[in-house]
């Protein structure tokens, strides 16, 4: 069942989203060659806690950290580690979740570590563009497929792979609620009703669509062909006034 959020739930989701945005604001500052992904996790955890929120990911299905850190060919669900040190030319997708007042904000952003190659730079720009193309369709009266098609059109224009096994999702009291949102058209004509919240999150690859889950840690998802992948995500509510991104800084 796709539930609709009350005014009070939306207020708390905006607060949770603001805290997630504070973490991203800091990540943008501290991501640089030489920092470990464990240090990034510590910083994120500190910001979430000092804002009286709960790191949503920590302990979720046994996940051992507050953020997911996925580098280069890693797509999602990378585990922060002292042994993983960022280096010049890497890209890192950082996925952040915070729960405030029982409501969740979920947002991922990909960051450049120093200067990256032109083709990777373009992958980042286009993946971000596909996110906003999807968000634009997050309006009452549209259907889920409108979002999927918008994302797919941007990816197809550049010939990028689209990760098939993972996608967007309803979000609110839980990080993962109904519905599942594909990042490519499957003809899902489920109507988007007012005050429905969805985490929209395209994952695009420089190479093919296929991904594999690490046998070693059981979490990290990487592209099968080893080519880079980018990930951008916002939590968005379809309001009568248009798409409301909750995972941004409140004014
Ligand atoms: Mg996320
Ligand atoms: Mg998500």
mmCIF file of C-alpha atoms and ligand atoms in Angstrom:
data_model
loop_
_atom_site.group_PDB
_atom_site.id
_atom_site.type_symbol
_atom_site.label_atom_id
_atom_site.label_comp_id
_atom_site.label_asym_id
_atom_site.label_seq_id
_atom_site.Cartn_x
_atom_site.Cartn_y
_atom_site.Cartn_z
ATOM 1 C CA UNK A 1 0.000 0.000 0.000
ATOM 2 C CA UNK A 2 1.266 3.450 -0.859
ATOM 3 C CA UNK A 3 0.551 5.718 2.080
ATOM 4 C CA UNK A 4 0.115 9.462 1.904
ATOM 5 C CA UNK A 5 1.844 11.701 4.382
ATOM 6 C CA UNK A 6 0.029 14.020 6.750
ATOM 7 C CA UNK A 7 1.083 17.616 7.224
ATOM 8 C CA UNK A 8 2.836 16.735 10.444
ATOM 9 C CA UNK A 9 4.639 13.762 8.862
ATOM 10 C CA UNK A 10 5.801 15.993 6.010
ATOM 11 C CA UNK A 11 7.132 18.499 8.526
ATOM 12 C CA UNK A 12 9.176 15.804 10.257
ATOM 13 C CA UNK A 13 10.360 14.431 6.900
ATOM 14 C CA UNK A 14 11.636 17.897 5.981
ATOM 15 C CA UNK A 15 13.475 18.070 9.274
ATOM 16 C CA UNK A 16 15.028 14.630 8.698
ATOM 17 C CA UNK A 17 15.893 15.668 5.146
ATOM 18 C CA UNK A 18 17.518 18.863 6.367
ATOM 19 C CA UNK A 19 19.837 16.824 8.588
ATOM 20 C CA UNK A 20 20.723 14.571 5.636
ATOM 21 C CA UNK A 21 21.489 17.722 3.618
ATOM 22 C CA UNK A 22 23.728 19.009 6.432
ATOM 23 C CA UNK A 23 25.735 15.784 6.168
ATOM 24 C CA UNK A 24 26.077 16.202 2.409
ATOM 25 C CA UNK A 25 27.121 19.821 2.825
ATOM 26 C CA UNK A 26 29.958 18.603 5.055
ATOM 27 C CA UNK A 27 30.847 15.690 2.769
ATOM 28 C CA UNK A 28 31.328 18.100 -0.112
ATOM 29 C CA UNK A 29 33.900 19.918 2.017
ATOM 30 C CA UNK A 30 35.836 16.945 3.377
ATOM 31 C CA UNK A 31 35.925 14.579 0.396
ATOM 32 C CA UNK A 32 39.510 14.848 -0.830
ATOM 33 C CA UNK A 33 42.483 12.629 -1.544
ATOM 34 C CA UNK A 34 43.822 11.005 1.641
ATOM 35 C CA UNK A 35 40.647 10.737 3.713
ATOM 36 C CA UNK A 36 39.342 7.271 4.562
ATOM 37 C CA UNK A 37 35.722 6.280 4.090
ATOM 38 C CA UNK A 38 35.621 5.400 7.806
ATOM 39 C CA UNK A 39 36.480 9.021 8.647
ATOM 40 C CA UNK A 40 33.610 10.137 6.409
ATOM 41 C CA UNK A 41 31.308 7.774 8.293
ATOM 42 C CA UNK A 42 32.428 9.169 11.661
ATOM 43 C CA UNK A 43 31.781 12.739 10.528
ATOM 44 C CA UNK A 44 28.323 11.819 9.192
ATOM 45 C CA UNK A 45 27.386 9.953 12.374
ATOM 46 C CA UNK A 46 28.432 12.931 14.476
ATOM 47 C CA UNK A 47 26.297 15.395 12.491
ATOM 48 C CA UNK A 48 23.248 13.107 12.566
ATOM 49 C CA UNK A 49 23.524 12.582 16.321
ATOM 50 C CA UNK A 50 24.226 16.192 17.247
ATOM 51 C CA UNK A 51 20.970 17.034 15.455
ATOM 52 C CA UNK A 52 19.085 14.525 17.608
ATOM 53 C CA UNK A 53 18.410 12.163 14.733
ATOM 54 C CA UNK A 54 19.139 8.478 14.250
ATOM 55 C CA UNK A 55 21.424 7.147 11.498
ATOM 56 C CA UNK A 56 18.837 5.134 9.566
ATOM 57 C CA UNK A 57 21.314 2.800 7.874
ATOM 58 C CA UNK A 58 23.208 1.705 10.988
ATOM 59 C CA UNK A 59 21.993 -1.792 11.812
ATOM 60 C CA UNK A 60 19.548 -1.843 8.878
ATOM 61 C CA UNK A 61 19.544 -5.513 7.835
ATOM 62 C CA UNK A 62 22.826 -5.621 9.762
ATOM 63 C CA UNK A 63 24.557 -2.814 7.833
ATOM 64 C CA UNK A 64 27.536 -1.755 9.986
ATOM 65 C CA UNK A 65 27.776 2.002 9.295
ATOM 66 C CA UNK A 66 25.832 5.284 9.083
ATOM 67 C CA UNK A 67 26.522 5.926 5.412
ATOM 68 C CA UNK A 68 27.224 3.863 2.310
ATOM 69 C CA UNK A 69 30.417 4.791 0.460
ATOM 70 C CA UNK A 70 30.733 3.403 -3.061
ATOM 71 C CA UNK A 71 33.839 4.221 -5.078
ATOM 72 C CA UNK A 72 34.286 4.191 -8.883
ATOM 73 C CA UNK A 73 32.884 0.881 -10.208
ATOM 74 C CA UNK A 74 31.003 0.368 -6.943
ATOM 75 C CA UNK A 75 27.350 1.303 -7.425
ATOM 76 C CA UNK A 76 25.744 1.232 -3.974
ATOM 77 C CA UNK A 77 26.035 -0.232 -0.449
ATOM 78 C CA UNK A 78 29.824 0.086 -0.060
ATOM 79 C CA UNK A 79 30.907 -0.231 3.583
ATOM 80 C CA UNK A 80 33.108 2.522 5.077
ATOM 81 C CA UNK A 81 36.548 1.292 6.122
ATOM 82 C CA UNK A 82 39.795 2.634 7.580
ATOM 83 C CA UNK A 83 41.577 0.833 4.776
ATOM 84 C CA UNK A 84 39.745 2.586 1.957
ATOM 85 C CA UNK A 85 41.523 5.875 1.285
ATOM 86 C CA UNK A 86 40.247 8.247 -1.381
ATOM 87 C CA UNK A 87 42.672 9.145 -4.144
ATOM 88 C CA UNK A 88 42.838 11.782 -6.855
ATOM 89 C CA UNK A 89 40.527 10.969 -9.772
ATOM 90 C CA UNK A 90 38.132 8.726 -7.807
ATOM 91 C CA UNK A 91 34.419 9.307 -7.627
ATOM 92 C CA UNK A 92 32.528 8.383 -4.493
ATOM 93 C CA UNK A 93 28.784 7.973 -4.036
ATOM 94 C CA UNK A 94 27.778 8.717 -0.462
ATOM 95 C CA UNK A 95 24.324 7.574 0.603
ATOM 96 C CA UNK A 96 22.939 9.103 3.810
ATOM 97 C CA UNK A 97 19.821 8.311 5.839
ATOM 98 C CA UNK A 98 18.551 10.084 8.951
ATOM 99 C CA UNK A 99 15.445 9.410 11.012
ATOM 100 C CA UNK A 100 13.956 12.334 12.905
ATOM 101 C CA UNK A 101 10.698 12.180 14.840
ATOM 102 C CA UNK A 102 10.140 8.724 13.383
ATOM 103 C CA UNK A 103 10.406 9.902 9.770
ATOM 104 C CA UNK A 104 13.193 9.185 7.276
ATOM 105 C CA UNK A 105 15.230 11.282 4.857
ATOM 106 C CA UNK A 106 17.274 9.364 2.266
ATOM 107 C CA UNK A 107 19.658 11.008 -0.183
ATOM 108 C CA UNK A 108 22.770 9.961 -2.078
ATOM 109 C CA UNK A 109 25.232 12.158 -3.921
ATOM 110 C CA UNK A 110 28.301 11.380 -6.004
ATOM 111 C CA UNK A 111 31.427 13.447 -5.413
ATOM 112 C CA UNK A 112 34.593 13.989 -7.393
ATOM 113 C CA UNK A 113 37.867 13.391 -5.556
ATOM 114 C CA UNK A 114 40.111 16.073 -7.007
ATOM 115 C CA UNK A 115 40.022 16.120 -10.776
ATOM 116 C CA UNK A 116 38.301 13.285 -12.628
ATOM 117 C CA UNK A 117 38.464 12.224 -16.275
ATOM 118 C CA UNK A 118 36.168 13.974 -18.755
ATOM 119 C CA UNK A 119 34.065 10.866 -19.363
ATOM 120 C CA UNK A 120 33.515 10.315 -15.648
ATOM 121 C CA UNK A 121 32.745 13.999 -15.176
ATOM 122 C CA UNK A 122 30.046 13.711 -17.832
ATOM 123 C CA UNK A 123 28.630 10.554 -16.231
ATOM 124 C CA UNK A 124 28.225 12.503 -12.983
ATOM 125 C CA UNK A 125 26.528 15.465 -14.660
ATOM 126 C CA UNK A 126 24.165 13.301 -16.675
ATOM 127 C CA UNK A 127 23.186 11.109 -13.718
ATOM 128 C CA UNK A 128 22.359 14.222 -11.704
ATOM 129 C CA UNK A 129 20.386 15.535 -14.680
ATOM 130 C CA UNK A 130 18.417 12.263 -14.850
ATOM 131 C CA UNK A 131 17.536 12.625 -11.158
ATOM 132 C CA UNK A 132 16.056 16.079 -11.727
ATOM 133 C CA UNK A 133 14.250 14.878 -14.861
ATOM 134 C CA UNK A 134 12.625 12.211 -12.677
ATOM 135 C CA UNK A 135 11.826 14.674 -9.875
ATOM 136 C CA UNK A 136 10.075 16.944 -12.375
ATOM 137 C CA UNK A 137 7.529 14.156 -12.991
ATOM 138 C CA UNK A 138 6.811 13.643 -9.282
ATOM 139 C CA UNK A 139 3.408 15.329 -9.426
ATOM 140 C CA UNK A 140 -0.091 14.275 -8.400
ATOM 141 C CA UNK A 141 -1.942 12.912 -11.440
ATOM 142 C CA UNK A 142 1.182 11.488 -13.086
ATOM 143 C CA UNK A 143 1.981 7.781 -12.916
ATOM 144 C CA UNK A 144 5.155 6.072 -11.703
ATOM 145 C CA UNK A 145 6.136 5.274 -15.274
ATOM 146 C CA UNK A 146 6.389 9.000 -16.041
ATOM 147 C CA UNK A 147 9.304 9.203 -13.575
ATOM 148 C CA UNK A 148 10.921 6.003 -14.895
ATOM 149 C CA UNK A 149 10.649 7.131 -18.507
ATOM 150 C CA UNK A 150 12.152 10.543 -17.762
ATOM 151 C CA UNK A 151 15.201 8.967 -16.107
ATOM 152 C CA UNK A 152 15.591 6.366 -18.843
ATOM 153 C CA UNK A 153 15.401 8.972 -21.621
ATOM 154 C CA UNK A 154 18.364 10.899 -20.205
ATOM 155 C CA UNK A 155 20.427 7.715 -19.737
ATOM 156 C CA UNK A 156 19.595 6.430 -23.222
ATOM 157 C CA UNK A 157 20.545 9.724 -24.823
ATOM 158 C CA UNK A 158 24.134 9.132 -23.656
ATOM 159 C CA UNK A 159 24.121 5.353 -24.074
ATOM 160 C CA UNK A 160 24.719 4.738 -20.367
ATOM 161 C CA UNK A 161 23.851 1.512 -18.581
ATOM 162 C CA UNK A 162 20.938 1.643 -16.146
ATOM 163 C CA UNK A 163 21.160 -0.506 -13.035
ATOM 164 C CA UNK A 164 18.121 -2.802 -13.167
ATOM 165 C CA UNK A 165 18.135 -4.610 -9.822
ATOM 166 C CA UNK A 166 17.925 -1.511 -7.647
ATOM 167 C CA UNK A 167 15.735 1.553 -7.855
ATOM 168 C CA UNK A 168 13.716 4.146 -6.031
ATOM 169 C CA UNK A 169 11.223 3.464 -3.278
ATOM 170 C CA UNK A 170 8.525 4.877 -1.101
ATOM 171 C CA UNK A 171 9.898 6.354 2.118
ATOM 172 C CA UNK A 172 8.479 7.758 5.349
ATOM 173 C CA UNK A 173 8.146 5.883 8.634
ATOM 174 C CA UNK A 174 10.403 3.272 7.065
ATOM 175 C CA UNK A 175 13.334 3.749 4.728
ATOM 176 C CA UNK A 176 11.792 1.341 2.250
ATOM 177 C CA UNK A 177 8.053 1.548 1.729
ATOM 178 C CA UNK A 178 5.834 0.872 -1.282
ATOM 179 C CA UNK A 179 6.108 1.481 -4.183
ATOM 180 C CA UNK A 180 9.294 0.279 -5.897
ATOM 181 C CA UNK A 181 10.331 2.715 -8.621
ATOM 182 C CA UNK A 182 12.206 1.419 -11.666
ATOM 183 C CA UNK A 183 14.787 3.649 -13.330
ATOM 184 C CA UNK A 184 13.560 2.478 -16.738
ATOM 185 C CA UNK A 185 10.081 2.143 -18.156
ATOM 186 C CA UNK A 186 8.125 -0.951 -17.191
ATOM 187 C CA UNK A 187 4.704 0.565 -17.904
ATOM 188 C CA UNK A 188 3.768 0.986 -14.228
ATOM 189 C CA UNK A 189 0.579 3.052 -14.360
ATOM 190 C CA UNK A 190 0.233 3.422 -10.595
ATOM 191 C CA UNK A 191 -1.166 6.884 -9.993
ATOM 192 C CA UNK A 192 0.909 9.326 -7.940
ATOM 193 C CA UNK A 193 -1.447 10.737 -5.325
ATOM 194 C CA UNK A 194 -0.919 13.970 -3.387
ATOM 195 C CA UNK A 195 1.551 13.736 -0.492
ATOM 196 C CA UNK A 196 3.130 10.472 -1.558
ATOM 197 C CA UNK A 197 6.890 10.357 -0.799
ATOM 198 C CA UNK A 198 9.406 8.570 -2.982
ATOM 199 C CA UNK A 199 13.188 8.365 -2.860
ATOM 200 C CA UNK A 200 14.133 8.793 -6.516
ATOM 201 C CA UNK A 201 17.601 7.411 -7.179
ATOM 202 C CA UNK A 202 19.029 6.761 -10.627
ATOM 203 C CA UNK A 203 22.211 4.672 -10.791
ATOM 204 C CA UNK A 204 23.868 5.031 -14.185
ATOM 205 C CA UNK A 205 26.913 3.200 -15.530
ATOM 206 C CA UNK A 206 29.533 4.211 -18.059
ATOM 207 C CA UNK A 207 29.351 0.633 -19.357
ATOM 208 C CA UNK A 208 26.624 -2.003 -19.289
ATOM 209 C CA UNK A 209 23.648 -2.493 -16.969
ATOM 210 C CA UNK A 210 24.865 -5.561 -15.101
ATOM 211 C CA UNK A 211 25.957 -5.466 -11.470
ATOM 212 C CA UNK A 212 27.279 -8.018 -8.978
ATOM 213 C CA UNK A 213 27.164 -8.177 -5.173
ATOM 214 C CA UNK A 214 30.488 -8.727 -3.397
ATOM 215 C CA UNK A 215 30.955 -12.312 -2.215
ATOM 216 C CA UNK A 216 33.337 -10.998 0.395
ATOM 217 C CA UNK A 217 31.183 -8.544 2.366
ATOM 218 C CA UNK A 218 27.728 -9.466 1.031
ATOM 219 C CA UNK A 219 26.887 -5.777 0.567
ATOM 220 C CA UNK A 220 28.932 -3.881 -1.991
ATOM 221 C CA UNK A 221 27.282 -3.757 -5.408
ATOM 222 C CA UNK A 222 29.657 -3.149 -8.349
ATOM 223 C CA UNK A 223 29.327 -2.988 -12.106
ATOM 224 C CA UNK A 224 30.063 -6.334 -13.719
ATOM 225 C CA UNK A 225 32.323 -4.803 -16.369
ATOM 226 C CA UNK A 226 34.247 -2.737 -13.798
ATOM 227 C CA UNK A 227 33.305 0.583 -15.387
ATOM 228 C CA UNK A 228 32.392 3.583 -13.198
ATOM 229 C CA UNK A 229 28.891 4.184 -11.878
ATOM 230 C CA UNK A 230 27.227 7.292 -10.440
ATOM 231 C CA UNK A 231 24.317 7.593 -8.012
ATOM 232 C CA UNK A 232 22.174 10.592 -7.117
ATOM 233 C CA UNK A 233 19.126 10.462 -4.867
ATOM 234 C CA UNK A 234 16.620 12.786 -3.252
ATOM 235 C CA UNK A 235 13.553 12.107 -1.139
ATOM 236 C CA UNK A 236 10.660 13.838 -2.895
ATOM 237 C CA UNK A 237 7.013 14.441 -1.980
ATOM 238 C CA UNK A 238 4.386 14.951 -4.695
ATOM 239 C CA UNK A 239 2.458 17.959 -3.408
ATOM 240 C CA UNK A 240 -0.353 19.958 -4.996
ATOM 241 C CA UNK A 241 2.225 22.756 -5.409
ATOM 242 C CA UNK A 242 4.675 20.489 -7.247
ATOM 243 C CA UNK A 243 7.586 18.232 -6.278
ATOM 244 C CA UNK A 244 8.927 18.976 -2.784
ATOM 245 C CA UNK A 245 12.496 17.790 -2.198
ATOM 246 C CA UNK A 246 12.769 17.055 1.530
ATOM 247 C CA UNK A 247 16.488 16.261 1.508
ATOM 248 C CA UNK A 248 17.658 19.829 1.081
ATOM 249 C CA UNK A 249 18.640 22.539 3.553
ATOM 250 C CA UNK A 250 15.616 24.291 5.043
ATOM 251 C CA UNK A 251 15.646 28.037 4.797
HETATM 252 MG MG1 LIG B 1 19.765 6.220 -0.164
HETATM 253 MG MG1 LIG B 2 17.069 5.050 -1.222
#
